[in-house]
Short mmCIF file of C-alpha atoms in Angstrom, two decimals:
data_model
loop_
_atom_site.label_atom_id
_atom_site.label_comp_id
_atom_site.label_asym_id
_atom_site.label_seq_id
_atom_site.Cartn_x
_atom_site.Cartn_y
_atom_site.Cartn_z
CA UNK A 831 0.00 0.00 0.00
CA UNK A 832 0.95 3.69 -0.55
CA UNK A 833 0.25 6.36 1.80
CA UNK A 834 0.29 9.84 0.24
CA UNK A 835 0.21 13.21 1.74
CA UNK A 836 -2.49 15.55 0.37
CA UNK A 837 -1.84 13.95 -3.39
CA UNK A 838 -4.09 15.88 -6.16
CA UNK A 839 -4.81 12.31 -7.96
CA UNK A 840 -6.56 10.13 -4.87
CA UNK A 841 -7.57 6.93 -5.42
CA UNK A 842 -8.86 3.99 -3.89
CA UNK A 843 -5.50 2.56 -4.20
CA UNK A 844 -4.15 4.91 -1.67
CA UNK A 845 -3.51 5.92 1.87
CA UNK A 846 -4.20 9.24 1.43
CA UNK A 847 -3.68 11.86 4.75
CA UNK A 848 -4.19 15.03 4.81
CA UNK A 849 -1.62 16.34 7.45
CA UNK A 850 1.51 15.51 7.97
CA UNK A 851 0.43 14.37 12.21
CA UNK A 852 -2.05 11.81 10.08
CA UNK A 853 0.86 9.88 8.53
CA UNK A 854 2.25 7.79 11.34
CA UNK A 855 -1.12 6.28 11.71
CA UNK A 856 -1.94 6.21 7.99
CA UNK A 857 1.73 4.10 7.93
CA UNK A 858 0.13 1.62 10.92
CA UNK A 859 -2.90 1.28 8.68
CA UNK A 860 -0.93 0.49 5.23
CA UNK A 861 1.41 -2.26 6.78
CA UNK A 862 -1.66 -3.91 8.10
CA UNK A 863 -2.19 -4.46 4.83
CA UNK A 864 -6.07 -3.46 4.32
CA UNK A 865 -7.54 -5.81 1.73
CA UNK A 866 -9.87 -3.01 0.35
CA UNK A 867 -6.50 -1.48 -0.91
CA UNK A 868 -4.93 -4.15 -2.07
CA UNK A 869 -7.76 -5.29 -4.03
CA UNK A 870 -7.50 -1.60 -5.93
CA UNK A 871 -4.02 -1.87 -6.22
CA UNK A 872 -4.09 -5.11 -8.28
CA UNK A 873 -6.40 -3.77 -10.67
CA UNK A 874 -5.14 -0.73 -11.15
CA UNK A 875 -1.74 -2.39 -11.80
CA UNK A 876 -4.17 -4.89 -14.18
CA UNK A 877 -5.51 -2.37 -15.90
CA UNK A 878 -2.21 -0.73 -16.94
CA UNK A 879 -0.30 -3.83 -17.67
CA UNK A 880 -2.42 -6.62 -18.51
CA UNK A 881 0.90 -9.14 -18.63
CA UNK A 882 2.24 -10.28 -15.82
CA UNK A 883 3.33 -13.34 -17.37
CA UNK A 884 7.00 -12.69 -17.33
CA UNK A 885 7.26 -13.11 -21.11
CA UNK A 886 7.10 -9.34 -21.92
CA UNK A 887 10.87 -9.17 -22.84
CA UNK A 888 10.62 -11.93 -24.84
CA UNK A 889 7.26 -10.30 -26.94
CA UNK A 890 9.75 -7.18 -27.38
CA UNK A 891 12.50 -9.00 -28.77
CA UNK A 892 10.19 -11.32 -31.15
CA UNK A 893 8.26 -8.24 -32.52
CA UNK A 894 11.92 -6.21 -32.93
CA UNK A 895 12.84 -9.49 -34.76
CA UNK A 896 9.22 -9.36 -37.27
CA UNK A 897 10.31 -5.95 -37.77
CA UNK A 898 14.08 -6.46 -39.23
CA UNK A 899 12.89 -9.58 -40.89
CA UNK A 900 9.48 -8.25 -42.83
CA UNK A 901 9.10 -4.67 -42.51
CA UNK A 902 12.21 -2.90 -42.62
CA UNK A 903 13.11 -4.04 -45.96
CA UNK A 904 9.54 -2.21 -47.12
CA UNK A 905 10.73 1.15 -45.41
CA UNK A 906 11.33 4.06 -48.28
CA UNK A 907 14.45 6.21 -47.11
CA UNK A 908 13.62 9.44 -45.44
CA UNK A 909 14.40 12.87 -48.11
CA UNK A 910 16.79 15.12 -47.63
CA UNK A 911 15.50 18.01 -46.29
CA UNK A 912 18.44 21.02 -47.17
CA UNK A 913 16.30 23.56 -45.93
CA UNK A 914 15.44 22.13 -42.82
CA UNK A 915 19.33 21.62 -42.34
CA UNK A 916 20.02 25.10 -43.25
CA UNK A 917 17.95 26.28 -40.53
CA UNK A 918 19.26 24.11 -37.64
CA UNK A 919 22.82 25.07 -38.63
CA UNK A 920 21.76 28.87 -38.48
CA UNK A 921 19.91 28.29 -35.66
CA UNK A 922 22.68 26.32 -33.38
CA UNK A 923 25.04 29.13 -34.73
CA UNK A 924 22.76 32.06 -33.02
CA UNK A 925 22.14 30.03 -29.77
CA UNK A 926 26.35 29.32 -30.15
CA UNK A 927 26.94 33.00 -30.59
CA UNK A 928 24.73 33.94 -27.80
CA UNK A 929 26.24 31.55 -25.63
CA UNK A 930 29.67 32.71 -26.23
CA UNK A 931 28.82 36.29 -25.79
CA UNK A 932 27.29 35.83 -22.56
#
């Protein structure tokens, strides 16, 4: 459980006090473990990251693999863009100058 102080996103997956004279009690509370809080913990953390199967790495690493294998090859390359060049080199040379006069 987490205990919070005055937080500006409560939930019921919180310990939330509003002073700081609440906390030691709030602290009591949490490490009794309340099984209200709990319960919203695990599906908050459920509904923002549905596997807990231990196999996410693995997913990554297959769908990086799919990608070098069948997609990449399909990619076009990007333009060059002289103009958009131009004006970051005249731009880093201002913020250079500036930076040199300061």
């Amino acid at each position: 459980p987490v205990v919070t102080l005055k937080t500006k996103m409560p939930g019921p997956y919180l310990i939330d006090v509003a002073s700081a004279d609440q906390i030691e009690c709030a602290l009591t509370n949490a490490v009794a473990r309340p099984p209200g809080v709990l319960a919203a913990a695990r599906a908050l953390c459920d509904d923002l990251h549905s596997f807990r199967d231990g196999n996410s790495s693995a997913r990554i690493l297959n769908a990086v693999d799919h990608f070098f294998a069948h997609q990449q090859p399909k990619l076009k390359r990007k333009p060059m863009n002289l103009i958009r060049k131009i004006k970051v080199r005249r731009r880093l040379a201002k913020a250079l100058a500036n930076a040199y006069d300061n």
